[in-house]
CSV table of C-alpha atoms in Angstrom, one decimal:
chain,number,residue,atom,x,y,z
A,275,UNK,CA,0.0,0.0,0.0
A,276,UNK,CA,1.3,3.5,-0.8
A,277,UNK,CA,0.1,7.0,-0.5
A,278,UNK,CA,-0.9,8.8,-3.7
A,279,UNK,CA,-1.3,12.6,-4.0
A,280,UNK,CA,-4.2,13.9,-5.9
A,281,UNK,CA,-3.2,17.1,-7.7
A,282,UNK,CA,-5.7,18.9,-10.0
A,283,UNK,CA,-5.0,17.9,-13.5
A,284,UNK,CA,-5.4,19.9,-16.7
A,285,UNK,CA,-8.3,18.4,-18.7
A,286,UNK,CA,-6.2,18.8,-21.9
A,287,UNK,CA,-3.2,17.0,-20.4
A,288,UNK,CA,-2.4,13.8,-22.3
A,289,UNK,CA,-1.2,10.7,-20.5
A,290,UNK,CA,2.3,9.5,-21.2
A,291,UNK,CA,2.8,6.2,-23.0
A,292,UNK,CA,4.2,4.6,-19.8
A,293,UNK,CA,0.9,5.4,-18.0
A,294,UNK,CA,-1.1,4.0,-20.9
A,295,UNK,CA,0.5,0.6,-20.6
A,296,UNK,CA,0.8,0.5,-16.8
A,297,UNK,CA,-1.5,-1.8,-14.8
A,298,UNK,CA,-4.3,0.3,-13.4
A,299,UNK,CA,-4.5,0.5,-9.6
A,300,UNK,CA,-7.5,1.2,-7.5
A,301,UNK,CA,-7.1,4.6,-5.7
A,302,UNK,CA,-9.1,4.9,-2.5
A,303,UNK,CA,-9.7,8.2,-0.7
A,304,UNK,CA,-10.4,8.8,3.0
A,305,UNK,CA,-11.0,12.0,4.8
A,306,UNK,CA,-9.9,12.0,8.4
A,307,UNK,CA,-11.8,13.8,11.2
A,308,UNK,CA,-10.8,15.9,14.2
A,309,UNK,CA,-9.9,14.3,17.5
A,310,UNK,CA,-12.4,14.0,20.3
A,311,UNK,CA,-10.9,17.0,22.1
A,312,UNK,CA,-11.9,19.1,19.2
A,313,UNK,CA,-8.4,19.9,17.9
A,314,UNK,CA,-7.3,19.0,14.4
A,315,UNK,CA,-4.5,19.8,12.1
A,316,UNK,CA,-4.6,20.7,8.4
A,317,UNK,CA,-3.0,17.3,7.7
A,318,UNK,CA,-5.6,15.4,9.7
A,319,UNK,CA,-8.5,17.1,8.0
A,320,UNK,CA,-7.3,16.7,4.4
A,321,UNK,CA,-8.3,13.9,2.1
A,322,UNK,CA,-5.8,11.0,1.7
A,323,UNK,CA,-5.5,8.9,-1.4
A,324,UNK,CA,-3.8,5.5,-1.2
A,325,UNK,CA,-3.2,2.6,-3.5
A,326,UNK,CA,-3.7,-1.0,-2.3
A,327,UNK,CA,-1.3,-3.4,-4.0
A,328,UNK,CA,-2.1,-6.5,-2.1
A,329,UNK,CA,-5.8,-7.1,-1.4
A,330,UNK,CA,-5.1,-10.3,0.5
A,331,UNK,CA,-3.7,-8.4,3.4
A,332,UNK,CA,-6.2,-5.6,3.0
A,333,UNK,CA,-9.2,-7.8,3.4
A,334,UNK,CA,-7.6,-10.0,6.0
A,335,UNK,CA,-7.0,-7.0,8.3
A,336,UNK,CA,-10.4,-5.5,7.5
A,337,UNK,CA,-11.8,-8.8,8.7
A,338,UNK,CA,-9.5,-8.8,11.7
A,339,UNK,CA,-10.6,-5.4,12.9
A,340,UNK,CA,-14.3,-6.5,12.5
A,341,UNK,CA,-13.6,-9.1,15.2
A,342,UNK,CA,-13.3,-6.3,17.7
A,343,UNK,CA,-16.3,-4.2,16.6
A,344,UNK,CA,-19.7,-3.8,18.3
A,345,UNK,CA,-21.6,-5.1,15.2
A,346,UNK,CA,-19.6,-8.4,15.4
A,347,UNK,CA,-20.5,-8.9,19.1
A,348,UNK,CA,-24.0,-7.8,18.5
A,349,UNK,CA,-24.3,-10.9,16.2
A,350,UNK,CA,-22.0,-13.3,18.0
A,351,UNK,CA,-23.3,-13.0,21.5
A,352,UNK,CA,-27.0,-13.7,20.6
A,353,UNK,CA,-25.8,-16.6,18.4
A,354,UNK,CA,-23.8,-17.9,21.4
A,355,UNK,CA,-26.9,-17.8,23.7
A,356,UNK,CA,-29.3,-19.3,21.2
A,357,UNK,CA,-27.0,-22.0,19.9
A,358,UNK,CA,-24.1,-22.8,22.2
A,359,UNK,CA,-24.1,-22.2,26.0
A,360,UNK,CA,-25.9,-19.6,28.0
A,361,UNK,CA,-24.0,-20.2,31.2
A,362,UNK,CA,-20.7,-19.5,29.6
A,363,UNK,CA,-22.3,-16.6,27.6
A,364,UNK,CA,-23.4,-14.8,30.8
A,365,UNK,CA,-19.9,-15.0,32.3
A,366,UNK,CA,-18.2,-13.8,29.1
A,367,UNK,CA,-20.6,-10.8,29.0
A,368,UNK,CA,-19.5,-9.8,32.5
A,369,UNK,CA,-15.8,-10.0,31.6
A,370,UNK,CA,-16.4,-8.1,28.3
A,371,UNK,CA,-18.5,-5.3,29.9
A,372,UNK,CA,-16.2,-4.6,32.8
A,373,UNK,CA,-13.0,-4.7,30.8
A,374,UNK,CA,-14.5,-2.5,28.1
A,375,UNK,CA,-15.8,0.0,30.6
A,376,UNK,CA,-12.3,0.3,32.1
A,377,UNK,CA,-10.6,0.5,28.7
A,378,UNK,CA,-13.0,3.2,27.4
A,379,UNK,CA,-12.8,5.2,30.6
A,380,UNK,CA,-9.0,5.2,30.4
A,381,UNK,CA,-9.1,6.5,26.9
A,382,UNK,CA,-10.9,9.6,28.0
A,383,UNK,CA,-8.6,10.0,31.1
A,384,UNK,CA,-5.3,9.5,29.3
A,385,UNK,CA,-6.4,11.5,26.2
A,386,UNK,CA,-3.6,10.0,24.1
A,387,UNK,CA,-4.4,11.0,20.4
A,388,UNK,CA,-4.4,8.4,17.6
A,389,UNK,CA,-1.4,8.4,15.3
A,390,UNK,CA,-1.1,11.6,13.2
A,391,UNK,CA,-1.8,11.3,9.6
A,392,UNK,CA,0.2,11.9,7.6
A,393,UNK,CA,2.7,10.2,8.0
A,394,UNK,CA,0.3,7.4,9.0
A,395,UNK,CA,-2.3,6.4,6.4
A,396,UNK,CA,-5.6,6.2,8.3
A,397,UNK,CA,-7.8,3.8,6.3
A,398,UNK,CA,-10.9,4.1,8.4
A,399,UNK,CA,-12.8,7.0,10.1
A,400,UNK,CA,-15.1,5.1,12.3
A,401,UNK,CA,-13.0,5.5,15.5
A,402,UNK,CA,-11.2,8.7,14.5
A,403,UNK,CA,-13.1,10.7,17.2
A,404,UNK,CA,-11.8,8.4,20.0
A,405,UNK,CA,-8.5,8.6,21.8
A,406,UNK,CA,-6.1,5.8,21.2
A,407,UNK,CA,-4.6,4.6,24.5
A,408,UNK,CA,-5.3,1.8,25.4
A,409,UNK,CA,-6.6,0.0,22.3
A,410,UNK,CA,-9.9,-1.6,23.3
A,411,UNK,CA,-9.8,-3.7,20.1
A,412,UNK,CA,-6.6,-5.2,21.5
A,413,UNK,CA,-8.2,-5.6,25.0
A,414,UNK,CA,-11.2,-7.4,23.7
A,415,UNK,CA,-9.0,-9.6,21.5
A,416,UNK,CA,-7.6,-11.0,24.8
A,417,UNK,CA,-10.6,-10.9,27.2
A,418,UNK,CA,-13.2,-12.6,24.9
A,419,UNK,CA,-11.4,-15.5,23.2
A,420,UNK,CA,-9.3,-16.4,26.3
A,421,UNK,CA,-12.3,-16.2,28.5
A,422,UNK,CA,-14.1,-18.6,26.2
A,423,UNK,CA,-11.1,-21.1,26.5
A,424,UNK,CA,-10.8,-20.7,30.3
A,425,UNK,CA,-14.5,-21.0,30.9
A,426,UNK,CA,-15.1,-24.0,28.7
A,427,UNK,CA,-11.9,-26.0,29.4
A,428,UNK,CA,-13.4,-27.8,32.4
A,429,UNK,CA,-17.0,-27.7,31.1
A,430,UNK,CA,-16.5,-29.5,27.8
A,431,UNK,CA,-14.3,-32.3,26.5
A,432,UNK,CA,-12.3,-30.9,23.6
A,433,UNK,CA,-8.7,-30.4,22.6
A,434,UNK,CA,-7.9,-27.2,24.6
A,435,UNK,CA,-4.7,-26.6,22.7
A,436,UNK,CA,-6.7,-26.0,19.5
A,437,UNK,CA,-8.8,-23.4,21.3
A,438,UNK,CA,-5.6,-21.7,22.6
A,439,UNK,CA,-4.2,-21.6,19.1
A,440,UNK,CA,-7.4,-20.0,17.8
A,441,UNK,CA,-7.4,-17.5,20.7
A,442,UNK,CA,-3.8,-16.5,20.0
A,443,UNK,CA,-4.5,-16.2,16.2
A,444,UNK,CA,-7.5,-14.1,17.0
A,445,UNK,CA,-5.6,-11.8,19.3
A,446,UNK,CA,-2.7,-11.3,16.8
A,447,UNK,CA,-5.0,-10.7,13.9
A,448,UNK,CA,-7.1,-8.1,15.7
A,449,UNK,CA,-4.1,-6.3,17.1
A,450,UNK,CA,-2.1,-6.1,13.9
A,451,UNK,CA,-5.2,-5.0,11.9
A,452,UNK,CA,-5.3,-1.8,14.0
A,453,UNK,CA,-1.7,-1.0,13.1
A,454,UNK,CA,-2.3,-1.8,9.4
A,455,UNK,CA,-5.4,0.5,9.2
A,456,UNK,CA,-3.5,3.3,10.9
A,457,UNK,CA,-5.8,3.5,13.9
A,458,UNK,CA,-3.3,2.8,16.7
A,459,UNK,CA,0.4,3.1,17.5
A,460,UNK,CA,2.4,0.1,18.8
A,461,UNK,CA,2.2,1.7,22.3
A,462,UNK,CA,-1.6,1.7,22.1
A,463,UNK,CA,-1.7,-2.0,21.2
A,464,UNK,CA,0.8,-3.0,23.8
A,465,UNK,CA,-1.1,-1.0,26.4
A,466,UNK,CA,-4.4,-2.7,25.6
A,467,UNK,CA,-2.8,-6.2,25.6
A,468,UNK,CA,-1.1,-5.5,28.9
A,469,UNK,CA,-4.2,-4.1,30.6
A,470,UNK,CA,-6.3,-7.0,29.4
A,471,UNK,CA,-3.7,-9.5,30.6
A,472,UNK,CA,-3.8,-7.9,34.0
A,473,UNK,CA,-7.7,-7.7,34.2
A,474,UNK,CA,-8.4,-11.3,33.1
A,475,UNK,CA,-6.8,-13.0,36.1
A,476,UNK,CA,-8.8,-10.6,38.4
A,477,UNK,CA,-12.2,-10.8,36.7
A,478,UNK,CA,-12.4,-14.5,35.8
A,479,UNK,CA,-12.3,-15.8,39.5
A,480,UNK,CA,-15.2,-13.5,40.2
A,481,UNK,CA,-17.6,-14.4,37.4
A,482,UNK,CA,-19.0,-17.5,38.9
A,483,UNK,CA,-20.0,-15.8,42.1
A,484,UNK,CA,-21.2,-12.7,40.2
A,485,UNK,CA,-23.3,-14.8,37.8
A,486,UNK,CA,-24.9,-16.8,40.6
A,487,UNK,CA,-25.9,-13.5,42.4
A,488,UNK,CA,-27.2,-11.8,39.3
A,489,UNK,CA,-29.2,-14.9,38.3
A,490,UNK,CA,-30.8,-15.9,41.6
A,491,UNK,CA,-30.8,-13.0,44.1
A,492,UNK,CA,-34.1,-11.0,44.4
A,493,UNK,CA,-32.2,-7.8,44.7
A,494,UNK,CA,-30.1,-8.4,41.6
A,495,UNK,CA,-32.2,-6.3,39.2
A,496,UNK,CA,-32.2,-3.2,41.4
A,497,UNK,CA,-28.5,-3.4,42.1
A,498,UNK,CA,-27.7,-4.1,38.4
A,499,UNK,CA,-29.7,-1.1,37.2
A,500,UNK,CA,-28.3,1.2,39.9
A,501,UNK,CA,-24.7,0.1,39.2
A,502,UNK,CA,-25.1,0.5,35.5
A,503,UNK,CA,-26.5,4.1,35.8
A,504,UNK,CA,-23.8,4.9,38.4
A,505,UNK,CA,-21.0,3.7,36.0
A,506,UNK,CA,-22.4,6.0,33.3
A,507,UNK,CA,-22.6,8.9,35.7
A,508,UNK,CA,-19.0,8.5,36.9
A,509,UNK,CA,-17.6,8.0,33.4
A,510,UNK,CA,-14.8,10.6,32.9
A,511,UNK,CA,-15.5,13.8,31.0
A,512,UNK,CA,-18.6,15.9,30.9
A,513,UNK,CA,-18.6,16.3,27.1
A,514,UNK,CA,-19.8,13.8,24.5
A,515,UNK,CA,-17.4,11.4,23.1
A,516,UNK,CA,-17.8,8.3,20.9
A,517,UNK,CA,-16.1,6.2,23.5
A,518,UNK,CA,-18.8,7.3,26.0
A,519,UNK,CA,-21.5,6.4,23.5
A,520,UNK,CA,-20.0,3.0,22.9
A,521,UNK,CA,-19.8,2.5,26.7
A,522,UNK,CA,-23.6,3.2,27.0
A,523,UNK,CA,-24.2,0.5,24.4
A,524,UNK,CA,-21.9,-2.0,26.1
A,525,UNK,CA,-23.3,-1.4,29.6
A,526,UNK,CA,-26.9,-1.4,28.3
A,527,UNK,CA,-26.4,-4.7,26.5
A,528,UNK,CA,-24.8,-6.3,29.5
A,529,UNK,CA,-27.6,-5.1,31.8
A,530,UNK,CA,-30.3,-6.3,29.5
A,531,UNK,CA,-28.7,-9.8,29.1
A,532,UNK,CA,-28.3,-10.2,32.8
A,533,UNK,CA,-31.8,-8.9,33.5
A,534,UNK,CA,-33.1,-11.4,30.9
A,535,UNK,CA,-31.3,-14.2,32.7
A,536,UNK,CA,-32.7,-13.2,36.0
A,537,UNK,CA,-36.3,-13.1,34.6
A,538,UNK,CA,-35.8,-16.6,33.1
A,539,UNK,CA,-34.6,-18.0,36.4
A,540,UNK,CA,-37.4,-16.4,38.4
A,541,UNK,CA,-39.9,-17.8,36.0
A,542,UNK,CA,-38.4,-21.3,36.3
A,543,UNK,CA,-37.3,-21.6,32.6
A,544,UNK,CA,-33.6,-21.6,33.6
A,545,UNK,CA,-32.6,-24.3,36.0
A,546,UNK,CA,-29.6,-26.4,36.9
A,547,UNK,CA,-28.3,-28.9,34.3
A,548,UNK,CA,-29.4,-32.6,34.8
A,549,UNK,CA,-25.8,-33.8,34.9
A,550,UNK,CA,-22.6,-32.2,36.0
A,551,UNK,CA,-19.8,-31.2,33.6
A,552,UNK,CA,-17.7,-32.0,31.7
A,553,UNK,CA,-19.9,-32.6,28.7
A,554,UNK,CA,-18.9,-34.2,25.4
A,555,UNK,CA,-19.3,-32.2,22.3
A,556,UNK,CA,-21.5,-33.7,19.6
A,557,UNK,CA,-20.7,-32.9,16.0
A,558,UNK,CA,-23.8,-31.2,14.7
A,559,UNK,CA,-26.0,-32.9,12.1
A,560,UNK,CA,-27.4,-31.2,9.1
A,561,UNK,CA,-30.7,-30.9,11.0
A,562,UNK,CA,-29.0,-29.2,14.0
A,563,UNK,CA,-27.1,-26.8,11.7
A,564,UNK,CA,-30.4,-26.0,10.0
A,565,UNK,CA,-32.1,-25.3,13.3
A,566,UNK,CA,-29.2,-23.1,14.4
A,567,UNK,CA,-29.4,-21.1,11.3
A,568,UNK,CA,-33.2,-20.8,11.6
A,569,UNK,CA,-32.9,-19.7,15.2
A,570,UNK,CA,-30.3,-17.1,14.3
A,571,UNK,CA,-32.3,-15.6,11.5
A,572,UNK,CA,-35.6,-15.5,13.4
A,573,UNK,CA,-33.8,-14.2,16.6
A,574,UNK,CA,-32.0,-11.4,14.7
A,575,UNK,CA,-35.4,-10.4,13.1
A,576,UNK,CA,-36.8,-10.0,16.6
A,577,UNK,CA,-33.7,-8.1,17.7
A,578,UNK,CA,-34.0,-5.6,14.7
A,579,UNK,CA,-37.8,-5.2,15.4
A,580,UNK,CA,-37.2,-4.7,19.1
A,581,UNK,CA,-34.4,-2.2,18.5
A,582,UNK,CA,-36.7,-0.1,16.2
A,583,UNK,CA,-39.5,0.0,18.8
A,584,UNK,CA,-37.2,0.4,21.8
A,585,UNK,CA,-35.3,3.3,20.3
A,586,UNK,CA,-38.4,5.3,19.6
A,587,UNK,CA,-39.9,4.6,23.0
A,588,UNK,CA,-36.7,5.2,24.9
A,589,UNK,CA,-36.1,8.5,23.1
A,590,UNK,CA,-39.6,9.7,24.0
A,591,UNK,CA,-39.2,8.5,27.6
A,592,UNK,CA,-35.9,10.4,27.9
A,593,UNK,CA,-37.4,13.5,26.5
A,594,UNK,CA,-40.2,13.2,29.0
A,595,UNK,CA,-37.8,12.8,31.9
A,596,UNK,CA,-35.9,15.9,30.7
A,597,UNK,CA,-39.1,18.0,30.4
A,598,UNK,CA,-40.0,17.0,33.9
A,599,UNK,CA,-36.7,17.5,35.6
A,600,UNK,CA,-35.2,20.4,33.7
A,601,UNK,CA,-34.6,23.4,35.9
A,602,UNK,CA,-36.9,26.3,34.9
A,603,UNK,CA,-34.2,28.9,35.9
A,604,UNK,CA,-31.9,27.6,33.2
A,605,UNK,CA,-32.3,28.9,29.7
A,606,UNK,CA,-32.7,26.4,26.8
A,607,UNK,CA,-29.3,27.6,25.4
A,608,UNK,CA,-27.5,27.1,28.7
A,609,UNK,CA,-28.3,23.4,29.1
A,610,UNK,CA,-29.0,22.3,25.5
A,611,UNK,CA,-25.7,20.4,25.2
A,612,UNK,CA,-26.2,18.6,28.5
A,613,UNK,CA,-29.7,17.7,27.7
A,614,UNK,CA,-28.8,16.3,24.3
A,615,UNK,CA,-26.0,14.2,25.9
A,616,UNK,CA,-28.3,13.0,28.6
A,617,UNK,CA,-31.0,12.0,26.1
A,618,UNK,CA,-28.6,10.4,23.7
A,619,UNK,CA,-26.8,8.3,26.2
A,620,UNK,CA,-30.0,7.4,28.1
A,621,UNK,CA,-31.7,6.3,24.8
A,622,UNK,CA,-28.7,4.1,24.0
A,623,UNK,CA,-28.6,2.6,27.4
A,624,UNK,CA,-32.4,1.8,27.5
A,625,UNK,CA,-32.5,0.6,23.9
A,626,UNK,CA,-29.7,-1.9,24.2
A,627,UNK,CA,-31.0,-3.1,27.6
A,628,UNK,CA,-34.3,-4.0,26.0
A,629,UNK,CA,-32.4,-5.7,23.2
A,630,UNK,CA,-30.6,-7.8,25.8
A,631,UNK,CA,-33.9,-8.8,27.4
A,632,UNK,CA,-35.1,-9.8,23.9
A,633,UNK,CA,-32.1,-12.0,23.4
A,634,UNK,CA,-32.7,-13.8,26.7
A,635,UNK,CA,-36.5,-13.9,26.9
A,636,UNK,CA,-38.5,-12.9,23.8
A,637,UNK,CA,-36.4,-14.8,21.1
A,638,UNK,CA,-36.3,-18.1,23.1
A,639,UNK,CA,-40.1,-17.8,23.7
A,640,UNK,CA,-40.5,-17.5,19.9
A,641,UNK,CA,-38.2,-20.5,19.4
A,642,UNK,CA,-40.3,-22.5,21.9
A,643,UNK,CA,-43.5,-21.5,20.1
A,644,UNK,CA,-42.1,-22.7,16.8
A,645,UNK,CA,-40.6,-25.8,18.4
A,646,UNK,CA,-37.1,-25.0,17.3
A,647,UNK,CA,-35.5,-24.1,20.6
A,648,UNK,CA,-32.2,-25.6,21.6
A,649,UNK,CA,-32.9,-28.5,24.0
A,650,UNK,CA,-30.3,-27.3,26.7
A,651,UNK,CA,-31.1,-23.6,26.6
A,652,UNK,CA,-33.0,-23.6,29.8
A,653,UNK,CA,-30.7,-26.0,31.7
A,654,UNK,CA,-27.6,-23.8,32.0
A,655,UNK,CA,-26.7,-22.2,35.3
């Protein structure tokens, strides 16, 4: 990959013979945005053209960075609950949410900008408004795959070394993709990997006790909602940042999934497994694969519908709260920014909480109605 300048050409200019016979290359253009502190340089705000010479690496690293995105986990986590193991899923959610909250908070405390471009070629703009240290992509590339291995090693009978190899490959691919795309420095990546490596031994021993409390205790919903709102209130910085918005999505999703698990347990649909682990893994038949695909498609349809409804209702509810609580002494101009931030984050939090409840309660109820539910879905504590 190389950078290509884009000077304005004279329309009457004739191409040279060497250009006529050269192999054409695809020129991509990306316009970078200002950083989250509102500062930007001329170089950071100007369009960049670059030529991709090797599409194998380009698409490999594009795929690698997707493994750390919210859209990936928005698809994988429901799939895991509907088709694999809810008990492991709830524990992974706890590790994921806590580690991501810490990582996103540190970004807005350290305020370490992303690599300057140029000289770096920033190939994506999605995270350009966030700070860079630590890389939460690198963090989640450690916490999620290695949590899966450590939480399933004694629960299922399978070659653990294969899982470890996949986890390391996952981690390396996600981390290097952030360097390739120009979104992080080496220090950002190493900081994220180091922080995740420190958090994992602390969080994993707590997840069994935490899951048991959140699943069975009568006070769990109130404490869960209070803790989630408190974490959003103590999140560093009073201004809007994309990291804060992502944190609202993460905490809302986690809260909804845990509330959904609590509702299922209280209603008697989630109970202890009939036999103790370890369990043997059965290679899925074509029928099992078809049912998994059907559950995933139907479940995601319910999620999309729930999101559309919950987003509208949540926004209206947050506006209602604002109109009730807003101080009459303050002018509309004075608190307009704070109000918009409150409404936006509150809407995200409530919307994704409802989606989490959908994943744990509504979608499984639809599966049961259609007689396509996973047989062990309700026997995983």
